[in-house]
Amino acid sequence: MKYIPQAREDQKQLLDAIGFKNTEELFTHIPAQLRAKKLNYPPAQSEMELRETFKQISQLSTLPKLNFAGCGIYAHDIPSIVPFLQGRSEFATSYTPYQPEISQGTLQAIFEFQTLACQLTETELSNASMYDGATALAEGVLMGIRLKKKSSGKILLSGALHPFYEQTIRTYCEEFKDRIEKIDIEKDHIDLVKLEKILQSGADILVTQSPNIFGVIEDYSQIGEWIQKSETLWVTSTMEPISFGILRGPGAFGAHIVTAEGQSFGNAAYLGGSSFGIFTTRNEYLRQLPGRLVGETVDTKGRRSYTLTFATREQFIRREKATSNICTNNNLNMLAGLIHMATLGKQGLKELASQNLSLCEYLKNKIRTETKLSISNSPTFNEFVVETTKPASAIVEQAANEGWVCGVDLGRFNPAWKNKLLIHVSELHKPQDLDKVASFLKQNL
Amino acid sequence: MSLLEDTVGSVLSPEEATLFERSHPGRIGYSLPTLTVPRVEASKVLPKDQIRDAVLDFPEISENEVVRHFVRLSQKNYSIDTGFYPLGSCTMKYNPKINEEVAKIPGISNLHPLWPEKFLQPALSIQFQLGQLLSSVTGLAAFTFQPNAGAHGEYAGMKIMRAYHEAKKSKKTKVLIPDSAHGTNPATCAMVGYEIVPIPTGPSGVVEIEDIEKLIDQDVAGIMMTNPNTLGLYEKNIHKIAELIHKVDGIFYMDGANFNAIMGIVRPADLGVDIMHINVHKTFSTPHGGGGPGAGPVGVREDLKKFLPLPVVEKKGDGFIFNYDLPHTMGRMSGYFGNFSIHVRALAYMLSIGATEDSTYIQQMATAAVLNANYIRHRLRGHYDIPFDTTCMHEVVLSDKIQEDFGIKTLDIAKRLMDYGYHPMTVYFPLVVHGAMMIEPTESETKETLDQFCDVMIQIAKEAKSTPEILKTAPTRVFRERLDELRAQKQPRLRWSRA
Amino acid sequence: MASEAKSGKSTKEPGMKVPEHLLYTKNHEWARIEDGTAVIGITDYAQNALGDITYVELPEEGDSYVAGKVFGTVDSLKTVAELFAPVSGEVLEVNGKLPNNAEHVNEDPYGEGWMVKIELSDEKELEQLLPSAEYLKLISKKK
């Protein structure tokens, strides 16, 4: 077996050295009746066979000819240097950088990521990243609850959150479920009239998402004004971080905790995992920050160096009193995101965001002019809802039968949304692809 | 700085500027197609007060420079592919490259979680097969793949424990955890809202039945144990402890962090384990990635299946489906379906270590890992204190008791190892051993590597006596000497900014 | 730096300063009793064992604690220690300087490094505390 270098002769030498006759002696403290019987296990596959097995598995479905599904996971172009650099052994096969003297590569990369995350979200402090956007948001709510200490006020959830995000919050915050209250939607965004009232009457935490589950950009400038007048902590989520290339970060409007899904930067869809979550906040909340954090310092020779810091917040030291039980930052996914951001740079990010916006607006106009279907006038970035005249599920199925994906049927989350088809557009789409969507909708509705 | 120092620095010295310092206005590292639809002015369609012109401080760097930057950063990292990584409890085994290759097949990597299931059959099939193989090595009935890491798996597992008791309307409040447990265990319990009752480590390094009998009562919701434990010892009473826990209708949760030592040797379900998480990035060889992504699938016994997180993968006809119809589910653990990219690699590994003519490679792996650890224990005896010097499993725990007399601590020994080209072992854990040094060789290492490592450890023990000052200032032969960690906290610099 | 200040001040063995006029706990807290109140901190021995202290988390004024219960934590670089209330009662005052100047605990554990002032709810509890001689014996044994 090529992964086990211990040849029979090696094994004999090792056993002789420790004074054992055979390997069974290593396990004498396990009662015989509890030892595993013959495992029901398929024969070992060689590398050639594995390659064939996975080729066959990958062919169990055919990839869609065209894809307009977004809703939290977005297909974008991934520059070739991203997998090339991310795959380097020294990044991929190293452990968590607890020994800074021989882990400066990972540590400096995290430090650079923390910097970019703050710039994107317009905040002061970022951790090294989290599992994904949904868990980052749930951890954000938990952090908000810790910051509010003894208060037991309301935890307001926007009704326009991605339902999977909401469910993740409810899992993490089960202990506080009686405090959770959902704010209604007005058409396709948070009901601002109700929000203002409820903020005036007092709440501990407000959770919003923008662009939201309908692709709509919420009125953060208005919400920010009300937040500043209130005692409420504002926790935000963004599923499409490329939108930060053209939209202000929530920190600019006074959000206290800003979270985002990072997948769009450098990570393939992979069924929604693994990806990474962005988590940023204000400096003053450092002690309550969950997850890993890297800081700059010097070594004994005075050379600039990086190290994990403020570790006493974390589980391996604070144990049951830790700010979170998290002990990973999905580092390699974050690294892919960092490399993508570095290669995009200031101009590339702006151009990418502008192309996404332009292509999306092109399709919206096309559908508006060529079909009778309704699309709201609310502002969107790179995805939007088409109000379908028959269930969106049927439209999605029709496209699937033709071998492509025309969007996400929001009715899968909520029966009230059964006539909402969410369409995502990116730089990967050519104008003729967009024309196809419009003509398909025209034919089928 | 002279030009010479500056330029030597660019190739071989450990200095590498940040992305931000490498930035130069107007340089471009991206390439995007020319926009062929009319460009839309942001101000025409977006709320004016939310538009931004650009992310101001994003760097501007050419592609070549980005590549060099990250290649140079990578060169400052130690990794498994560089050398021996004896980190106890981390199972730093070789990460096969074929796993990486199959994970990159576009028909696998590009699957979108919300596509109709007919497009997702490869992914569903992978999770389904992985579940079956995990069931065969653990004896547990079903697995969920949603948890994104070991600690996340613990959280899901403990939520399932809670859901089980709540469904019975029982108001149990306590969970027993050995004092040698990983920090994530008590942290997870606290998150789920259970009170933690620590179990002392017995005189022989394992949990004793009498201690459990003293602590157990009707309020006990369950127990969380790692087997082998973090001292590298097999919990010989585990099956009897499971019986005691089951008597009060408690749940036996096994932390699978150290599963590599016993996979194929015992099946946890046969020991009485009800719930268990697997650290795919340890036992199943997926790369650690400098701190993730990992994956923490959780297995449960038959009657706990109904509490699993939503959705579960099931076979239907010729294909596979996601089943969302679980009225008793504990909820959702994350945005989608777990770290699928890691599940692919794990399946590739599991398929490659299957049955041979006379046994399985799985059993050979566990045996080799355990033999290697015992060999190290044998070779270092006398040079280092071994608090529990009996046959160990996959790892051996030493202490700095002998070296303390010369003013040398575990940290100094660990740092000196770097000078000899090794990553240090796990230090100061488990907490129950003063100055612990935990060494896990895994099955991946040759006898020559083990011998050289032991030679170095013995040499360091000699240095501790003869030239302790060398150890106290170590390392001096790697990228950096010891860091000023106090300064990192007293003058925090947690992101780059112009000085 | 904290460690320099420390060595500069202390003439005795580090960590062994035990002022006679204070009362002590086995968990290494001290209490100074004045007019029905107790001013509380951690001992020189404790600060020395912890090393460079980076953060102190204290309760809020008005909180009440029962003797023996945790009322805060002290973080050093790599460890966290819990603070146990030596006596029961309401917190009257908290040393507001500490969160940003945690090094006071290292430099002057019995002075600037004080933590909270608690109103004694039961003076009898003081009998449970150790006088300086006994505490000194306790820590000498540990050495």
mmCIF file of N, CA and C in Angstrom, chain A residues 6 17 36 41 44-45 51 61 67 70-71 73 88-89 92-95 101-102 106 112 114-115 120 124 164 171-172 174 218 221 244 246-248 270-271 274 296-298 300-301 304-305 329 331 343 350-351 354-355 400, chain B residues 21 29 33 39-40 49-50 52-53 57 59 69 73-74 77-78 80-81 85 101 103 109 111-112 115 118 121 152 159 188 265 289-292 332 335-336 341 350-351 355 372 378 415 480-482 484 493-496:
data_model
loop_
_atom_site.group_PDB
_atom_site.id
_atom_site.type_symbol
_atom_site.label_atom_id
_atom_site.label_comp_id
_atom_site.label_asym_id
_atom_site.label_seq_id
_atom_site.Cartn_x
_atom_site.Cartn_y
_atom_site.Cartn_z
ATOM 1 N N GLN A 6 5.327 1.158 6.003
ATOM 2 C CA GLN A 6 5.806 0.114 6.899
ATOM 3 C C GLN A 6 5.775 -1.258 6.211
ATOM 4 N N ALA A 17 11.971 -4.116 18.553
ATOM 5 C CA ALA A 17 12.484 -3.039 19.396
ATOM 6 C C ALA A 17 11.642 -2.856 20.648
ATOM 7 N N ALA A 36 -13.521 -5.667 16.048
ATOM 8 C CA ALA A 36 -14.319 -5.661 14.817
ATOM 9 C C ALA A 36 -14.173 -7.003 14.101
ATOM 10 N N TYR A 41 -16.713 -4.238 3.462
ATOM 11 C CA TYR A 41 -16.036 -3.117 2.830
ATOM 12 C C TYR A 41 -15.608 -3.504 1.421
ATOM 13 N N ALA A 44 -10.130 -2.550 -2.225
ATOM 14 C CA ALA A 44 -9.361 -1.317 -2.397
ATOM 15 C C ALA A 44 -9.180 -1.020 -3.884
ATOM 16 N N GLN A 45 -9.286 0.263 -4.222
ATOM 17 C CA GLN A 45 -9.114 0.651 -5.623
ATOM 18 C C GLN A 45 -7.741 1.287 -5.842
ATOM 19 N N ARG A 51 -9.705 6.933 -10.527
ATOM 20 C CA ARG A 51 -9.925 7.944 -11.563
ATOM 21 C C ARG A 51 -11.162 7.577 -12.382
ATOM 22 N N SER A 61 -24.845 12.745 -13.767
ATOM 23 C CA SER A 61 -25.674 13.842 -14.286
ATOM 24 C C SER A 61 -24.880 14.523 -15.386
ATOM 25 N N ASN A 67 -26.528 28.133 -16.826
ATOM 26 C CA ASN A 67 -26.917 28.137 -15.413
ATOM 27 C C ASN A 67 -27.219 29.557 -14.948
ATOM 28 N N GLY A 70 -28.455 31.270 -8.518
ATOM 29 C CA GLY A 70 -27.570 31.994 -7.601
ATOM 30 C C GLY A 70 -28.058 31.736 -6.194
ATOM 31 N N CYS A 71 -28.690 32.756 -5.597
ATOM 32 C CA CYS A 71 -29.328 32.565 -4.300
ATOM 33 C C CYS A 71 -28.329 32.116 -3.235
ATOM 34 N N ILE A 73 -25.027 31.084 -3.686
ATOM 35 C CA ILE A 73 -23.820 30.467 -4.248
ATOM 36 C C ILE A 73 -23.764 30.886 -5.715
ATOM 37 N N ARG A 88 -0.725 24.772 -3.745
ATOM 38 C CA ARG A 88 0.662 24.523 -3.325
ATOM 39 C C ARG A 88 0.697 23.773 -2.003
ATOM 40 N N SER A 89 1.534 22.749 -1.979
ATOM 41 C CA SER A 89 1.650 21.892 -0.784
ATOM 42 C C SER A 89 1.797 22.682 0.499
ATOM 43 N N ALA A 92 -1.614 23.978 1.326
ATOM 44 C CA ALA A 92 -2.676 22.973 1.472
ATOM 45 C C ALA A 92 -2.398 21.969 2.577
ATOM 46 N N THR A 93 -1.138 21.582 2.763
ATOM 47 C CA THR A 93 -0.877 20.491 3.716
ATOM 48 C C THR A 93 -0.220 20.971 5.009
ATOM 49 N N SER A 94 -0.430 22.231 5.352
ATOM 50 C CA SER A 94 0.078 22.697 6.649
ATOM 51 C C SER A 94 -1.067 22.720 7.651
ATOM 52 N N TYR A 95 -0.689 22.741 8.923
ATOM 53 C CA TYR A 95 -1.689 22.782 9.990
ATOM 54 C C TYR A 95 -1.973 24.238 10.360
ATOM 55 N N GLU A 101 6.845 30.698 13.967
ATOM 56 C CA GLU A 101 8.187 30.768 13.390
ATOM 57 C C GLU A 101 8.267 30.048 12.049
ATOM 58 N N ILE A 102 7.422 29.014 11.870
ATOM 59 C CA ILE A 102 7.473 28.254 10.619
ATOM 60 C C ILE A 102 6.110 28.261 9.910
ATOM 61 N N THR A 106 1.061 31.340 5.946
ATOM 62 C CA THR A 106 -0.371 31.336 6.253
ATOM 63 C C THR A 106 -0.748 32.563 7.067
ATOM 64 N N GLU A 112 -3.407 39.734 5.546
ATOM 65 C CA GLU A 112 -3.797 40.466 4.334
ATOM 66 C C GLU A 112 -5.294 40.317 4.083
ATOM 67 N N GLN A 114 -7.609 39.833 6.399
ATOM 68 C CA GLN A 114 -8.308 40.661 7.389
ATOM 69 C C GLN A 114 -8.374 42.111 6.904
ATOM 70 N N THR A 115 -7.282 42.556 6.292
ATOM 71 C CA THR A 115 -7.238 43.932 5.791
ATOM 72 C C THR A 115 -8.252 44.128 4.667
ATOM 73 N N LEU A 120 -13.518 45.913 2.244
ATOM 74 C CA LEU A 120 -14.750 45.575 1.523
ATOM 75 C C LEU A 120 -15.975 46.023 2.300
ATOM 76 N N GLU A 124 -13.624 48.009 10.906
ATOM 77 C CA GLU A 124 -12.282 48.187 11.470
ATOM 78 C C GLU A 124 -11.552 46.887 11.772
ATOM 79 N N PHE A 164 -32.348 29.579 4.547
ATOM 80 C CA PHE A 164 -31.318 28.708 5.129
ATOM 81 C C PHE A 164 -30.488 29.474 6.162
ATOM 82 N N THR A 171 -30.979 27.583 14.716
ATOM 83 C CA THR A 171 -30.242 26.467 15.337
ATOM 84 C C THR A 171 -29.266 26.999 16.382
ATOM 85 N N TYR A 172 -28.477 27.985 15.995
ATOM 86 C CA TYR A 172 -27.453 28.515 16.904
ATOM 87 C C TYR A 172 -28.072 29.230 18.110
ATOM 88 N N GLU A 174 -31.077 28.722 19.605
ATOM 89 C CA GLU A 174 -32.266 28.044 20.114
ATOM 90 C C GLU A 174 -32.605 28.494 21.533
ATOM 91 N N GLU A 218 -31.321 46.574 0.125
ATOM 92 C CA GLU A 218 -32.118 47.221 1.171
ATOM 93 C C GLU A 218 -31.667 48.669 1.366
ATOM 94 N N SER A 221 -29.066 53.174 4.074
ATOM 95 C CA SER A 221 -28.826 54.519 4.522
ATOM 96 C C SER A 221 -29.927 54.948 5.503
ATOM 97 N N PHE A 244 -19.834 44.374 -3.196
ATOM 98 C CA PHE A 244 -19.065 45.422 -2.508
ATOM 99 C C PHE A 244 -18.171 46.199 -3.483
ATOM 100 N N ILE A 246 -19.259 47.747 -5.911
ATOM 101 C CA ILE A 246 -20.015 48.891 -6.425
ATOM 102 C C ILE A 246 -20.911 49.506 -5.346
ATOM 103 N N LEU A 247 -21.096 48.767 -4.254
ATOM 104 C CA LEU A 247 -21.944 49.246 -3.158
ATOM 105 C C LEU A 247 -21.113 49.470 -1.908
ATOM 106 N N ARG A 248 -21.487 50.494 -1.147
ATOM 107 C CA ARG A 248 -20.803 50.767 0.119
ATOM 108 C C ARG A 248 -20.906 49.568 1.054
ATOM 109 N N TYR A 270 -19.205 23.711 -5.602
ATOM 110 C CA TYR A 270 -19.083 22.520 -4.748
ATOM 111 C C TYR A 270 -20.308 22.265 -3.875
ATOM 112 N N LEU A 271 -21.470 22.326 -4.447
ATOM 113 C CA LEU A 271 -22.697 22.049 -3.695
ATOM 114 C C LEU A 271 -22.860 23.004 -2.502
ATOM 115 N N SER A 274 -16.846 23.406 0.300
ATOM 116 C CA SER A 274 -16.527 24.387 1.302
ATOM 117 C C SER A 274 -16.349 25.774 0.695
ATOM 118 N N GLU A 296 0.065 41.666 13.822
ATOM 119 C CA GLU A 296 1.462 41.895 13.454
ATOM 120 C C GLU A 296 2.278 42.170 14.716
ATOM 121 N N THR A 297 3.488 41.659 14.748
ATOM 122 C CA THR A 297 4.403 41.978 15.847
ATOM 123 C C THR A 297 5.824 41.848 15.307
ATOM 124 N N VAL A 298 6.794 41.668 16.190
ATOM 125 C CA VAL A 298 8.182 41.476 15.744
ATOM 126 C C VAL A 298 8.745 40.235 16.424
ATOM 127 N N THR A 300 12.393 38.302 18.024
ATOM 128 C CA THR A 300 13.429 38.817 18.931
ATOM 129 C C THR A 300 14.490 39.621 18.177
ATOM 130 N N LYS A 301 14.582 39.405 16.866
ATOM 131 C CA LYS A 301 15.526 40.195 16.074
ATOM 132 C C LYS A 301 14.884 41.487 15.549
ATOM 133 N N ARG A 304 9.597 42.192 11.243
ATOM 134 C CA ARG A 304 8.136 42.161 11.180
ATOM 135 C C ARG A 304 7.661 40.714 11.040
ATOM 136 N N SER A 305 6.686 40.333 11.858
ATOM 137 C CA SER A 305 6.202 38.956 11.894
ATOM 138 C C SER A 305 4.716 38.971 12.210
ATOM 139 N N ASN A 329 -10.889 28.156 10.207
ATOM 140 C CA ASN A 329 -11.398 29.318 9.486
ATOM 141 C C ASN A 329 -11.575 28.982 8.014
ATOM 142 N N ASN A 331 -9.522 27.901 6.046
ATOM 143 C CA ASN A 331 -8.416 28.729 5.616
ATOM 144 C C ASN A 331 -8.102 28.651 4.120
ATOM 145 N N THR A 343 -5.704 39.526 -7.271
ATOM 146 C CA THR A 343 -5.497 39.616 -8.712
ATOM 147 C C THR A 343 -6.545 40.526 -9.361
ATOM 148 N N LYS A 350 -13.993 46.547 -9.360
ATOM 149 C CA LYS A 350 -14.967 47.533 -9.828
ATOM 150 C C LYS A 350 -15.526 47.111 -11.193
ATOM 151 N N GLU A 351 -14.632 46.672 -12.081
ATOM 152 C CA GLU A 351 -15.061 46.266 -13.413
ATOM 153 C C GLU A 351 -15.956 45.021 -13.341
ATOM 154 N N SER A 354 -19.277 46.049 -12.103
ATOM 155 C CA SER A 354 -19.982 46.831 -13.118
ATOM 156 C C SER A 354 -20.506 45.916 -14.233
ATOM 157 N N GLN A 355 -19.717 44.920 -14.639
ATOM 158 C CA GLN A 355 -20.179 43.989 -15.682
ATOM 159 C C GLN A 355 -21.378 43.176 -15.201
ATOM 160 N N ALA A 400 -35.032 22.420 -16.932
ATOM 161 C CA ALA A 400 -34.218 21.246 -16.592
ATOM 162 C C ALA A 400 -34.409 20.157 -17.642
ATOM 163 N N GLU B 21 1.911 46.861 0.096
ATOM 164 C CA GLU B 21 3.169 47.536 -0.195
ATOM 165 C C GLU B 21 3.639 47.241 -1.619
ATOM 166 N N GLY B 29 -3.996 42.949 -12.603
ATOM 167 C CA GLY B 29 -3.723 41.516 -12.511
ATOM 168 C C GLY B 29 -4.883 40.681 -12.996
ATOM 169 N N PRO B 33 -13.643 39.696 -20.027
ATOM 170 C CA PRO B 33 -14.025 39.969 -21.412
ATOM 171 C C PRO B 33 -14.529 41.414 -21.555
ATOM 172 N N ARG B 39 -23.086 49.465 -21.047
ATOM 173 C CA ARG B 39 -22.682 49.597 -19.644
ATOM 174 C C ARG B 39 -23.713 50.456 -18.913
ATOM 175 N N VAL B 40 -24.124 49.976 -17.758
ATOM 176 C CA VAL B 40 -25.135 50.691 -16.987
ATOM 177 C C VAL B 40 -24.440 51.555 -15.943
ATOM 178 N N ASP B 49 -27.037 56.905 -2.445
ATOM 179 C CA ASP B 49 -26.246 57.007 -1.223
ATOM 180 C C ASP B 49 -25.540 55.695 -0.856
ATOM 181 N N GLN B 50 -25.735 54.655 -1.670
ATOM 182 C CA GLN B 50 -25.040 53.400 -1.368
ATOM 183 C C GLN B 50 -23.942 53.077 -2.374
ATOM 184 N N ARG B 52 -20.486 53.086 -4.307
ATOM 185 C CA ARG B 52 -19.113 53.496 -4.047
ATOM 186 C C ARG B 52 -18.318 53.451 -5.347
ATOM 187 N N ASP B 53 -17.353 54.334 -5.395
ATOM 188 C CA ASP B 53 -16.587 54.434 -6.620
ATOM 189 C C ASP B 53 -15.660 53.237 -6.756
ATOM 190 N N ASP B 57 -8.496 50.968 -1.030
ATOM 191 C CA ASP B 57 -7.163 50.456 -0.763
ATOM 192 C C ASP B 57 -6.919 49.067 -1.321
ATOM 193 N N PRO B 59 -5.344 46.442 -3.552
ATOM 194 C CA PRO B 59 -4.038 46.573 -4.198
ATOM 195 C C PRO B 59 -4.132 46.547 -5.722
ATOM 196 N N HIS B 69 4.267 36.719 -5.029
ATOM 197 C CA HIS B 69 3.923 37.009 -3.633
ATOM 198 C C HIS B 69 3.459 35.747 -2.919
ATOM 199 N N LEU B 73 5.206 33.508 -0.016
ATOM 200 C CA LEU B 73 4.538 33.267 1.273
ATOM 201 C C LEU B 73 4.513 31.771 1.557
ATOM 202 N N SER B 74 4.164 30.989 0.538
ATOM 203 C CA SER B 74 4.040 29.548 0.775
ATOM 204 C C SER B 74 5.366 28.984 1.267
ATOM 205 N N ASN B 77 6.093 28.435 4.973
ATOM 206 C CA ASN B 77 5.274 27.506 5.753
ATOM 207 C C ASN B 77 5.926 26.139 5.825
ATOM 208 N N TYR B 78 5.855 25.532 6.970
ATOM 209 C CA TYR B 78 6.146 24.104 7.077
ATOM 210 C C TYR B 78 4.875 23.363 6.681
ATOM 211 N N ILE B 80 3.044 19.134 5.621
ATOM 212 C CA ILE B 80 3.255 17.670 5.600
ATOM 213 C C ILE B 80 4.130 17.294 4.419
ATOM 214 N N ASP B 81 3.904 17.954 3.306
ATOM 215 C CA ASP B 81 4.696 17.614 2.126
ATOM 216 C C ASP B 81 6.151 18.077 2.273
ATOM 217 N N TYR B 85 5.450 15.753 10.756
ATOM 218 C CA TYR B 85 4.569 16.694 11.457
ATOM 219 C C TYR B 85 3.965 15.975 12.656
ATOM 220 N N GLU B 101 -7.059 15.455 -7.367
ATOM 221 C CA GLU B 101 -7.369 15.384 -8.799
ATOM 222 C C GLU B 101 -8.863 15.110 -9.029
ATOM 223 N N ALA B 103 -11.308 15.599 -7.072
ATOM 224 C CA ALA B 103 -12.175 16.667 -6.556
ATOM 225 C C ALA B 103 -12.307 17.820 -7.550
ATOM 226 N N SER B 109 -17.067 19.603 -9.151
ATOM 227 C CA SER B 109 -16.765 20.866 -8.465
ATOM 228 C C SER B 109 -17.778 21.971 -8.752
ATOM 229 N N LEU B 111 -21.085 21.849 -9.115
ATOM 230 C CA LEU B 111 -22.499 21.603 -8.809
ATOM 231 C C LEU B 111 -23.057 22.678 -7.888
ATOM 232 N N HIS B 112 -24.165 23.243 -8.317
ATOM 233 C CA HIS B 112 -24.802 24.300 -7.509
ATOM 234 C C HIS B 112 -25.832 23.675 -6.572
ATOM 235 N N TRP B 115 -29.648 23.521 -7.658
ATOM 236 C CA TRP B 115 -30.095 22.971 -8.930
ATOM 237 C C TRP B 115 -31.111 21.854 -8.665
ATOM 238 N N LYS B 118 -31.864 16.342 -10.483
ATOM 239 C CA LYS B 118 -31.364 15.561 -11.619
ATOM 240 C C LYS B 118 -29.961 15.997 -12.043
ATOM 241 N N GLN B 121 -26.873 14.439 -9.120
ATOM 242 C CA GLN B 121 -26.676 13.030 -8.784
ATOM 243 C C GLN B 121 -25.231 12.699 -8.387
ATOM 244 N N HIS B 152 -17.938 21.614 14.702
ATOM 245 C CA HIS B 152 -19.289 21.809 14.174
ATOM 246 C C HIS B 152 -20.067 20.497 14.277
ATOM 247 N N LYS B 159 -26.664 18.721 19.738
ATOM 248 C CA LYS B 159 -28.029 19.181 19.472
ATOM 249 C C LYS B 159 -28.958 17.973 19.277
ATOM 250 N N THR B 188 -18.553 23.266 23.237
ATOM 251 C CA THR B 188 -19.760 22.854 22.520
ATOM 252 C C THR B 188 -20.918 22.630 23.482
ATOM 253 N N ILE B 265 -10.318 -1.721 13.829
ATOM 254 C CA ILE B 265 -9.956 -2.560 14.978
ATOM 255 C C ILE B 265 -11.186 -2.782 15.856
ATOM 256 N N GLY B 289 -5.018 22.388 5.219
ATOM 257 C CA GLY B 289 -5.207 23.693 4.597
ATOM 258 C C GLY B 289 -4.767 24.881 5.440
ATOM 259 N N GLY B 290 -3.885 24.670 6.403
ATOM 260 C CA GLY B 290 -3.461 25.774 7.259
ATOM 261 C C GLY B 290 -4.567 26.224 8.200
ATOM 262 N N GLY B 291 -5.567 25.358 8.405
ATOM 263 C CA GLY B 291 -6.676 25.717 9.300
ATOM 264 C C GLY B 291 -8.008 25.606 8.594
ATOM 265 N N GLY B 292 -8.233 24.497 7.945
ATOM 266 C CA GLY B 292 -9.519 24.227 7.299
ATOM 267 C C GLY B 292 -9.477 24.466 5.812
ATOM 268 N N ARG B 332 -30.923 23.152 11.019
ATOM 269 C CA ARG B 332 -29.942 23.286 9.943
ATOM 270 C C ARG B 332 -28.625 23.771 10.539
ATOM 271 N N GLY B 335 -25.216 26.945 5.705
ATOM 272 C CA GLY B 335 -25.902 27.435 4.528
ATOM 273 C C GLY B 335 -26.434 26.334 3.615
ATOM 274 N N TYR B 336 -25.628 25.341 3.299
ATOM 275 C CA TYR B 336 -26.082 24.326 2.355
ATOM 276 C C TYR B 336 -25.872 22.908 2.867
ATOM 277 N N SER B 341 -16.759 19.547 -0.903
ATOM 278 C CA SER B 341 -15.456 19.397 -1.567
ATOM 279 C C SER B 341 -14.549 18.468 -0.761
ATOM 280 N N MET B 350 -11.308 6.637 1.145
ATOM 281 C CA MET B 350 -11.930 5.419 1.692
ATOM 282 C C MET B 350 -11.978 4.304 0.662
ATOM 283 N N LEU B 351 -12.199 4.676 -0.591
ATOM 284 C CA LEU B 351 -12.237 3.639 -1.621
ATOM 285 C C LEU B 351 -10.851 3.053 -1.864
ATOM 286 N N ALA B 355 -10.684 -3.324 1.138
ATOM 287 C CA ALA B 355 -10.292 -4.704 1.397
ATOM 288 C C ALA B 355 -9.188 -5.169 0.456
ATOM 289 N N ASN B 372 3.992 2.619 15.325
ATOM 290 C CA ASN B 372 4.922 3.752 15.256
ATOM 291 C C ASN B 372 4.946 4.546 16.565
ATOM 292 N N HIS B 378 9.019 3.879 23.158
ATOM 293 C CA HIS B 378 10.113 3.003 23.588
ATOM 294 C C HIS B 378 11.463 3.719 23.459
ATOM 295 N N LYS B 415 10.381 24.430 20.500
ATOM 296 C CA LYS B 415 10.978 25.437 19.616
ATOM 297 C C LYS B 415 12.314 24.926 19.058
ATOM 298 N N ARG B 480 11.811 32.731 11.399
ATOM 299 C CA ARG B 480 11.692 33.731 12.441
ATOM 300 C C ARG B 480 12.178 33.160 13.756
ATOM 301 N N GLU B 481 12.690 34.050 14.613
ATOM 302 C CA GLU B 481 12.960 33.631 15.984
ATOM 303 C C GLU B 481 11.680 33.851 16.788
ATOM 304 N N ARG B 482 11.756 33.689 18.102
ATOM 305 C CA ARG B 482 10.516 33.778 18.882
ATOM 306 C C ARG B 482 9.860 35.151 18.715
ATOM 307 N N ASP B 484 7.326 38.388 19.715
ATOM 308 C CA ASP B 484 6.886 39.175 20.867
ATOM 309 C C ASP B 484 5.361 39.157 20.892
ATOM 310 N N ARG B 493 -2.103 45.341 16.004
ATOM 311 C CA ARG B 493 -2.129 45.731 14.594
ATOM 312 C C ARG B 493 -2.748 44.558 13.872
ATOM 313 N N LEU B 494 -4.048 44.672 13.620
ATOM 314 C CA LEU B 494 -4.802 43.516 13.163
ATOM 315 C C LEU B 494 -5.181 43.628 11.694
ATOM 316 N N ARG B 495 -4.759 44.696 11.062
ATOM 317 C CA ARG B 495 -4.870 44.822 9.613
ATOM 318 C C ARG B 495 -3.804 45.813 9.172
ATOM 319 N N TRP B 496 -3.506 45.746 7.893
ATOM 320 C CA TRP B 496 -2.455 46.622 7.391
ATOM 321 C C TRP B 496 -2.976 48.048 7.240
#
